[in-house]
Short mmCIF file of C-alpha atoms in Angstrom, two decimals:
data_model
loop_
_atom_site.label_atom_id
_atom_site.label_comp_id
_atom_site.label_asym_id
_atom_site.label_seq_id
_atom_site.Cartn_x
_atom_site.Cartn_y
_atom_site.Cartn_z
CA THR O 42 61.33 141.92 92.64
CA ARG O 43 64.82 142.95 93.63
CA PHE O 44 65.81 139.42 94.33
CA GLU O 45 64.78 138.37 90.72
CA ALA O 46 66.58 141.37 89.31
CA ASP O 47 69.88 140.54 91.24
CA PHE O 48 69.89 136.68 90.70
CA GLY O 49 67.76 136.32 87.47
CA SER O 50 70.85 136.22 85.26
CA VAL O 51 73.23 134.17 87.41
CA ARG O 52 74.92 132.44 84.52
CA ASN O 53 76.07 135.75 83.08
CA MET O 54 77.77 136.80 86.42
CA ASP O 55 81.43 136.15 87.30
CA LEU O 56 82.24 134.84 90.74
CA CYS O 57 83.02 138.14 92.39
CA GLU O 58 79.88 139.69 91.33
CA TYR O 59 77.81 136.73 92.49
CA VAL O 60 79.62 136.58 95.84
CA THR O 61 79.09 140.35 96.32
CA LYS O 62 75.41 140.15 95.73
CA LEU O 63 75.00 137.27 98.10
CA TYR O 64 76.91 139.23 100.78
CA GLN O 65 74.64 142.27 100.13
CA TRP O 66 71.55 140.08 100.72
CA GLN O 67 73.01 138.61 103.80
CA GLN O 68 73.68 142.03 105.26
CA MET O 69 70.12 143.06 104.41
CA LEU O 70 68.69 139.92 106.36
CA ARG O 71 70.99 140.62 109.25
CA GLN O 72 69.72 144.18 109.45
CA ALA O 73 66.19 142.86 109.39
CA ILE O 74 66.95 140.57 112.25
CA LYS O 75 68.72 143.22 114.32
CA GLN O 76 65.67 145.42 114.11
CA ARG O 77 63.60 142.72 115.61
CA PRO O 78 63.36 142.45 119.46
CA ARG O 79 66.48 140.73 120.95
CA LYS O 80 64.57 139.76 124.25
CA LEU O 81 61.24 138.03 124.19
CA MET O 82 58.89 136.88 126.91
CA LEU O 83 59.07 133.23 127.54
CA SER O 84 55.27 133.02 128.25
CA LEU O 85 54.69 133.76 124.43
CA PHE O 86 56.30 130.39 123.65
CA SER O 87 55.60 128.23 126.82
CA PRO O 88 53.30 129.31 129.69
CA PHE O 89 54.06 125.97 131.31
CA LEU O 90 57.80 126.81 131.77
CA VAL O 91 56.98 130.19 133.23
CA GLU O 92 54.66 128.53 135.86
CA PHE O 93 57.02 125.61 136.39
CA GLU O 94 57.85 126.86 139.96
CA GLN O 95 54.24 126.53 141.10
CA GLN O 96 53.23 123.49 138.94
CA LYS O 97 56.19 121.12 139.77
CA PHE O 98 55.37 118.08 141.94
CA GLU O 99 59.05 116.81 142.25
CA ASP O 100 62.52 118.12 141.81
CA VAL O 101 63.90 118.07 138.32
CA GLU O 102 67.65 118.32 137.66
CA VAL O 103 69.15 121.03 135.46
CA PRO O 104 69.72 119.27 132.14
CA GLY O 105 73.09 117.86 131.26
CA GLN O 106 74.29 116.86 134.66
CA TYR O 107 74.08 113.11 134.03
CA LEU O 108 76.88 113.53 131.45
CA ARG O 109 79.26 113.74 134.31
CA LEU O 110 79.47 110.09 134.86
CA THR O 111 78.94 110.28 138.69
CA ASP O 112 77.78 107.36 140.86
CA SER O 113 75.00 109.42 142.55
CA SER O 114 72.69 112.16 141.64
CA ASP O 115 72.26 113.44 145.25
CA ASP O 116 74.51 116.53 144.61
CA PHE O 117 72.85 117.54 141.37
CA VAL O 118 71.42 120.99 141.09
CA ARG O 119 67.73 121.06 140.73
CA ILE O 120 65.58 123.50 138.70
CA GLU O 121 64.22 126.44 140.77
CA ARG O 122 62.55 128.29 137.98
CA PHE O 123 63.00 129.33 134.34
CA ILE O 124 64.02 132.94 133.71
CA PRO O 125 60.97 134.49 132.05
CA GLU O 126 63.11 136.20 129.31
CA LEU O 127 64.12 134.50 126.13
CA ARG O 128 67.11 136.03 124.38
CA VAL O 129 67.59 135.98 120.58
CA VAL O 130 71.28 135.60 119.70
CA LEU O 131 72.56 136.46 116.17
CA ARG O 132 75.62 134.38 115.18
CA SER O 133 77.62 133.95 112.09
CA ASN O 134 76.01 130.52 111.44
CA GLY O 135 72.52 131.43 112.38
CA VAL O 136 70.02 132.88 114.86
CA LEU O 137 69.64 130.98 118.19
CA ARG O 138 67.15 131.35 121.09
CA MET O 139 68.82 131.36 124.54
CA LEU O 140 67.01 129.86 127.47
CA ALA O 141 68.15 130.50 131.11
CA ILE O 142 67.47 128.25 134.07
CA ARG O 143 68.05 129.25 137.71
CA GLY O 144 69.08 126.40 139.91
CA THR O 145 68.54 125.67 143.64
CA ASP O 146 72.15 126.72 144.29
CA GLY O 147 71.42 130.29 142.83
CA SER O 148 73.37 129.60 139.70
CA ILE O 149 72.02 130.50 136.19
CA VAL O 150 72.75 128.17 133.37
CA HIS O 151 72.12 129.20 129.64
CA PHE O 152 71.07 126.91 126.90
CA SER O 153 70.69 127.59 123.23
CA VAL O 154 67.90 125.86 121.45
CA GLN O 155 69.26 124.40 118.26
CA HIS O 156 67.54 122.62 115.25
CA PHE O 157 69.80 120.28 113.29
CA THR O 158 69.36 117.13 111.32
CA SER O 159 69.11 113.94 113.40
CA ARG O 160 72.18 112.37 111.81
CA TYR O 161 74.39 115.34 112.52
CA ASN O 162 73.03 115.75 116.19
CA HIS O 163 73.94 112.12 117.00
CA GLN O 164 77.36 112.25 115.25
CA GLU O 165 78.50 115.20 117.34
CA GLU O 166 77.11 113.81 120.61
CA ARG O 167 78.81 110.46 119.99
CA TRP O 168 82.19 111.96 119.73
CA VAL O 169 81.86 114.45 122.65
CA GLN O 170 80.75 111.31 124.62
CA PHE O 171 83.89 109.59 123.39
CA PHE O 172 86.25 112.14 124.62
CA ARG O 173 84.34 112.60 127.88
CA ASN O 174 84.50 108.89 128.65
CA LEU O 175 88.16 108.68 127.61
CA ASP O 176 88.93 111.60 129.77
CA ALA O 177 87.18 110.26 132.79
CA ALA O 178 88.84 106.74 132.50
CA GLY O 179 92.34 108.37 133.02
CA GLU O 180 91.23 111.01 135.60
CA HIS O 181 92.54 109.03 138.58
CA ASP O 182 96.13 109.21 137.43
CA ARG O 183 95.96 113.05 136.87
CA ASN O 184 97.43 115.59 139.27
CA THR O 185 95.76 118.88 140.21
CA TRP O 186 97.87 120.87 137.77
CA GLU O 187 96.75 118.76 134.80
CA GLN O 188 93.06 118.93 135.85
CA ARG O 189 93.21 122.70 136.00
CA ARG O 190 95.37 123.61 132.97
CA ILE O 191 94.66 121.03 130.27
CA ALA O 192 91.18 120.16 131.20
CA LEU O 193 88.96 119.26 128.23
CA HIS O 194 85.96 121.67 128.00
CA LEU O 195 83.37 119.72 125.88
CA PRO O 196 79.95 121.14 125.03
CA THR O 197 77.05 119.83 127.08
CA ILE O 198 74.44 118.65 124.58
CA VAL O 199 71.00 117.46 125.68
CA SER O 200 68.72 116.06 122.94
CA LEU O 201 65.02 116.74 123.26
CA ALA O 202 63.94 115.19 119.99
CA PRO O 203 65.61 113.75 116.91
CA HIS O 204 65.89 117.45 115.40
CA ILE O 205 66.04 119.57 118.47
CA ARG O 206 68.67 119.85 121.19
CA LEU O 207 69.84 122.08 124.02
CA VAL O 208 73.45 123.13 124.05
CA GLN O 209 74.83 124.83 127.21
CA GLU O 210 76.45 128.18 126.37
CA GLN O 211 78.48 130.81 128.15
CA PRO O 212 76.87 134.13 127.49
CA GLU O 213 80.15 136.04 127.48
CA SER O 214 81.86 133.70 125.07
CA PHE O 215 83.16 134.73 121.56
CA SER O 216 84.81 133.28 118.60
CA LEU O 217 87.61 134.21 116.15
CA GLN O 218 84.87 135.12 113.63
CA ASP O 219 83.26 137.60 116.15
CA VAL O 220 86.73 139.26 116.57
CA TYR O 221 87.06 139.59 112.91
CA ASP O 222 83.49 140.83 112.44
CA LYS O 223 83.94 143.55 115.06
CA ALA O 224 87.21 144.60 113.40
CA CYS O 225 85.54 144.94 110.03
CA LEU O 226 82.74 147.06 111.55
CA ARG O 227 85.20 149.46 113.05
CA ASN O 228 87.19 149.88 109.84
CA GLY O 229 84.09 149.84 107.58
CA THR O 230 85.37 147.10 105.35
CA PRO O 231 83.14 144.09 104.31
CA GLU O 232 83.95 140.69 105.85
CA ILE O 233 84.41 139.11 102.34
CA ALA O 234 87.03 141.62 101.31
CA PRO O 235 89.97 139.11 101.47
CA ALA O 236 87.96 136.54 99.52
CA LEU O 237 87.00 138.89 96.82
CA TYR O 238 90.53 140.22 96.52
CA ALA O 239 91.97 136.77 96.16
CA VAL O 240 89.38 135.66 93.51
CA GLY O 241 89.89 138.95 91.42
CA LYS O 242 93.74 138.76 91.56
CA MET O 243 94.26 135.04 91.10
CA ASN O 244 93.93 135.08 87.16
CA GLU O 245 96.30 137.98 87.00
CA LEU O 246 99.03 136.29 89.23
CA ILE O 247 98.64 132.83 87.57
CA SER O 248 99.96 134.33 84.35
CA GLN O 249 102.96 135.82 86.10
CA LEU O 250 103.87 133.07 88.45
CA PRO O 251 104.86 129.41 87.68
CA SER O 252 101.90 127.66 89.68
CA ILE O 253 98.62 128.26 91.39
CA ASP O 254 100.19 127.37 94.65
CA ALA O 255 102.78 130.17 94.23
CA ALA O 256 99.88 132.67 93.43
CA SER O 257 97.90 131.50 96.40
CA GLU O 258 100.95 132.18 98.69
CA VAL O 259 101.42 135.62 97.41
CA LEU O 260 97.74 136.43 97.84
CA PHE O 261 97.81 134.98 101.38
CA GLU O 262 100.89 137.09 102.43
CA HIS O 263 99.29 140.33 100.97
CA ILE O 264 95.96 139.63 102.79
CA CYS O 265 97.82 139.05 106.09
CA GLN O 266 99.88 142.13 105.73
CA THR O 267 97.28 144.60 104.43
CA MET O 268 93.71 143.30 105.21
CA VAL O 269 93.73 140.98 108.28
CA PRO O 270 96.43 142.00 110.81
CA ALA O 271 97.86 139.04 112.91
CA SER O 272 97.06 141.05 116.13
CA LEU O 273 93.33 141.16 115.97
CA LEU O 274 92.79 138.50 118.62
CA GLN O 275 95.58 139.92 120.87
CA ASP O 276 94.21 143.49 120.56
CA ASP O 277 90.66 142.28 121.39
CA VAL O 278 91.76 140.43 124.68
CA ARG O 279 93.98 143.31 125.61
CA MET O 280 91.07 145.72 125.27
CA HIS O 281 89.03 143.64 127.73
CA ALA O 282 91.72 142.80 130.24
CA VAL O 283 91.53 144.81 133.49
CA SER O 284 95.29 144.60 134.29
CA PRO O 285 98.48 143.30 132.63
CA MET O 286 98.44 140.36 135.07
CA GLU O 287 94.91 139.45 134.06
CA TYR O 288 95.99 139.52 130.39
CA TRP O 289 99.09 137.46 131.07
CA LEU O 290 97.04 134.69 133.03
CA TYR O 291 94.36 134.73 130.29
CA ARG O 292 96.95 134.26 127.55
CA GLU O 293 98.57 131.43 129.41
CA ASN O 294 95.26 129.53 129.95
CA PHE O 295 94.34 130.11 126.32
CA THR O 296 97.64 128.69 125.27
CA TYR O 297 96.89 125.51 127.18
CA GLN O 298 93.35 125.28 125.80
CA VAL O 299 94.65 125.66 122.15
CA SER O 300 96.93 122.81 122.69
CA ALA O 301 94.14 120.63 123.94
CA SER O 302 91.92 121.49 120.90
CA ILE O 303 94.86 120.67 118.63
CA ALA O 304 95.21 117.21 120.21
CA LEU O 305 91.66 116.45 119.99
CA THR O 306 91.01 117.60 116.46
CA TYR O 307 94.10 116.13 114.92
CA MET O 308 93.64 112.63 116.59
CA ILE O 309 90.19 112.11 114.91
CA ALA O 310 90.91 114.01 111.81
CA CYS O 311 88.35 116.76 112.60
CA THR O 312 88.66 119.23 109.66
CA GLN O 313 86.84 122.41 108.53
CA ARG O 314 87.77 124.20 111.74
CA ALA O 315 86.16 127.53 110.69
CA PRO O 316 86.87 130.41 113.09
CA ALA O 317 83.20 130.29 114.31
CA LYS O 318 83.70 126.73 115.74
CA LEU O 319 86.12 127.74 118.55
CA SER O 320 84.02 129.22 121.40
CA ILE O 321 86.33 131.23 123.70
CA SER O 322 85.36 132.07 127.20
CA ARG O 323 85.68 135.88 127.81
CA ALA O 324 86.37 135.37 131.53
CA THR O 325 88.85 132.48 131.53
CA GLY O 326 90.16 131.71 127.96
CA ASN O 327 88.74 128.24 128.08
CA ILE O 328 87.88 126.93 124.71
CA CYS O 329 84.73 124.85 123.89
CA LEU O 330 84.97 122.88 120.70
CA HIS O 331 81.88 122.64 118.63
CA ASP O 332 81.27 120.43 115.59
CA LEU O 333 83.84 117.96 116.95
CA VAL O 334 83.26 115.26 114.37
CA PRO O 335 85.84 113.21 112.21
CA THR O 336 86.02 113.61 108.51
CA GLN O 337 85.92 110.84 106.02
CA ALA O 338 88.21 111.43 103.08
CA THR O 339 86.24 108.71 101.36
CA PRO O 340 83.49 106.61 102.59
CA GLY O 341 84.73 104.45 105.22
CA LEU O 342 88.16 106.12 105.76
CA ILE O 343 88.55 108.61 108.56
CA HIS O 344 91.34 110.77 107.17
CA SER O 345 92.02 114.49 106.44
CA LYS O 346 92.93 115.86 103.01
CA GLU O 347 93.59 119.41 104.25
CA ALA O 348 96.97 120.92 103.65
CA VAL O 349 97.35 121.69 107.40
CA PRO O 350 97.05 119.06 110.23
CA PHE O 351 95.20 121.50 112.61
CA ARG O 352 94.26 125.10 113.23
CA LEU O 353 97.26 127.21 114.11
CA THR O 354 96.71 130.44 112.13
CA PRO O 355 98.50 133.85 112.40
CA ASN O 356 96.20 135.48 114.96
CA ILE O 357 96.58 132.38 117.25
CA GLN O 358 100.28 132.36 116.80
CA THR O 359 100.67 136.01 117.59
CA PHE O 360 98.58 135.74 120.80
CA VAL O 361 100.19 132.57 121.92
CA THR O 362 103.60 134.18 121.23
CA GLU O 363 106.82 132.42 119.99
CA LEU O 364 107.70 131.27 123.45
CA GLY O 365 104.27 129.49 123.81
CA LEU O 366 104.59 127.82 120.44
CA GLU O 367 107.97 126.45 121.34
CA GLY O 368 107.31 125.53 125.03
CA ILE O 369 103.75 125.34 126.17
CA VAL O 370 101.97 124.13 123.15
CA PRO O 371 104.07 121.05 122.35
CA PHE O 372 104.31 120.11 126.05
CA ALA O 373 100.53 120.43 126.58
CA ILE O 374 99.66 118.49 123.41
CA TYR O 375 101.96 115.70 124.61
CA LYS O 376 100.29 115.65 128.04
CA VAL O 377 96.78 115.54 126.69
CA ILE O 378 97.49 112.63 124.35
CA GLN O 379 99.65 110.73 126.88
CA ARG O 380 96.77 110.44 129.26
CA PHE O 381 94.96 108.50 126.48
CA THR O 382 97.91 106.39 125.42
CA ASP O 383 99.58 105.59 128.69
CA VAL O 384 96.90 102.97 129.76
CA GLU O 385 97.28 99.90 127.59
CA HIS O 386 94.43 99.20 125.25
CA LEU O 387 92.37 102.22 126.71
CA LEU O 388 92.08 104.16 123.48
CA ARG O 389 91.59 101.12 121.31
CA ASP O 390 88.84 99.77 123.62
CA PHE O 391 86.83 103.06 123.12
CA LEU O 392 87.61 103.48 119.45
CA ASP O 393 86.30 99.98 118.61
CA LEU O 394 82.78 101.10 119.61
CA TYR O 395 82.65 104.64 118.29
CA VAL O 396 84.39 104.02 115.02
CA ARG O 397 82.02 101.31 114.07
CA ASP O 398 78.98 103.52 114.89
CA GLU O 399 80.54 106.35 112.85
CA LEU O 400 81.11 104.25 109.71
CA ILE O 401 77.72 102.38 109.81
CA HIS O 402 75.81 105.62 109.37
CA VAL O 403 77.46 106.23 105.89
CA PRO O 404 75.05 104.80 103.32
CA ALA O 405 77.82 103.28 101.19
CA VAL O 406 79.33 101.52 104.23
CA LYS O 407 76.00 100.36 105.48
CA SER O 408 75.16 98.65 102.27
CA LEU O 409 78.58 97.10 102.24
CA ALA O 410 78.18 95.70 105.72
CA ALA O 411 74.84 94.20 104.93
CA ALA O 412 76.46 92.26 102.07
CA ASN O 413 79.81 91.55 103.69
CA PRO O 414 80.05 91.88 107.58
CA GLN O 415 83.83 90.87 107.40
CA ALA O 416 84.53 94.03 105.26
CA LEU O 417 83.01 96.25 107.81
CA ALA O 418 85.23 94.71 110.60
CA GLU O 419 88.29 95.17 108.44
CA MET O 420 87.34 98.81 107.76
CA CYS O 421 86.86 99.54 111.52
CA GLU O 422 90.24 97.95 112.30
CA ARG O 423 91.92 100.07 109.67
CA ASN O 424 90.39 103.34 111.02
CA VAL O 425 91.28 102.53 114.52
CA LYS O 426 94.80 101.97 113.60
CA LEU O 427 94.88 105.23 111.77
CA ILE O 428 93.57 107.25 114.79
CA GLU O 429 95.99 105.42 117.07
CA ALA O 430 98.79 106.21 114.75
CA ARG O 431 97.91 109.92 114.69
CA ALA O 432 97.84 109.85 118.56
CA ASN O 433 101.11 108.01 118.84
CA GLN O 434 102.64 110.63 116.37
CA MET O 435 101.99 113.33 118.91
CA VAL O 436 103.67 111.53 121.71
CA GLU O 437 106.55 110.06 119.77
CA THR O 438 109.98 110.82 121.15
CA LEU O 439 113.27 110.32 119.40
CA PRO O 440 116.05 108.12 120.89
CA PRO O 441 118.68 110.05 122.85
CA LYS O 442 121.38 109.09 120.39
CA GLU O 443 119.56 110.39 117.47
CA VAL O 444 118.83 113.65 119.34
CA GLN O 445 122.35 114.09 120.13
CA ASP O 446 123.94 113.23 116.84
CA LYS O 447 121.40 115.32 114.73
CA GLU O 448 120.90 118.06 117.23
CA LEU O 449 117.12 117.65 117.11
CA SER O 450 114.34 118.05 119.78
CA PRO O 451 113.19 114.82 121.40
CA MET O 452 109.58 115.82 120.19
CA GLN O 453 110.71 116.31 116.57
CA PRO O 454 107.66 114.51 115.11
CA LEU O 455 105.30 116.87 116.92
CA PHE O 456 107.35 119.91 115.90
CA ARG O 457 107.12 118.65 112.38
CA LEU O 458 103.36 118.79 112.52
CA MET O 459 103.44 122.27 114.00
CA THR O 460 105.74 123.44 111.19
CA GLN O 461 103.30 122.11 108.62
CA ALA O 462 100.30 123.97 110.40
CA VAL O 463 102.07 127.29 110.46
CA ALA O 464 103.76 127.28 107.04
CA PRO O 465 102.35 129.99 104.83
CA SER O 466 102.52 127.78 101.73
CA ASN O 467 100.12 125.32 103.45
CA LEU O 468 97.87 127.83 104.92
CA ALA O 469 97.57 129.47 101.36
CA LYS O 470 96.02 126.32 100.12
CA MET O 471 93.10 126.56 102.59
CA ASP O 472 89.69 127.69 101.37
CA PHE O 473 88.04 131.01 102.26
CA ILE O 474 85.53 129.58 104.71
CA TRP O 475 88.56 128.22 106.73
CA ALA O 476 89.89 131.76 106.80
CA PRO O 477 93.61 130.93 107.04
CA TRP O 478 94.45 134.58 107.79
CA LEU O 479 92.59 134.50 111.12
#
């Protein structure tokens, strides 16, 4: 067969040839999926859901509303009926089935049906619940501006079984990966062109330059200048904007939302923020963070080893603009974290619960806890202090005398983090899946 002919002699291939063949097979599978119907009848999968309107004996709420932490369910929207059409959505990380539910208020809510491992499901749900509870605890001290501009848009996840869940989706949302894929389709270039170029040129540059880091930086700058323009996101939003005013308002809201995502991901050391993990609303610019889970550099240590503290890549920098990077972004990050740290012991009280649950699911930590419970308590304490230190770093301000004598910004610690995030030398160290040029 063709697959055996392509991959029968893997050991004799170089990396570029191997990746190219994988990409070709990926494109073949994508084309096969695209040729299949994108809309299916729900009755083929579940006649009960189609006839739900006639068979129901009592009102059932639309899934996910109990996550709001409200005192009463009287104002919850009930299910009117299920839309009899099931959409099949092709994304960069898989194929999803989209289910739509019409509520008694006339609204239509869309859910994607996802199949993941039980451990991963519970891990993401745990930290989404952590931020939702933490946000609700400080809600009474927040003014209307803060509630509107720097609101946290967290995914609504409803578990149906240990390996099946519903995730609320916005049909018009897109990701940075979608923007890049569309640009490659328009230009007729493969999506893996930057990675192939970097792999092919690396050996040549290593012999000419003093270090691998220097060669990586040269490759990164060449890719940004010739292959992946920094204006892809900006051009895509401008193409869909109806008027200059709508474009300006969209960019402003997007800037606030990027700041909120930076604050959350850095605080819990959430790494591997690939372009597909930022779901951006086409209508408002709100960002919904997927895969919001901490990274353990070593078993039992929630810490990041990445060269950059958070994702602030060239396309985001260009769209946010220099004024946004110097003004809105640090201010909004400060306000997001301040709501968590202003109330004494609020952050620690929540972290004590969630960090222990996070650590105990690691097999090495679980066996250690069984033999020595005190070691688990010390490990939890160390990780709580690390997360608190990262949060305090984002709201730390220099004393007025130091600001005046050294002519620094009062928020210099936060600006130092942002400088690390946008430095080409650090971005060049990121792997291809992270796509630092996007």
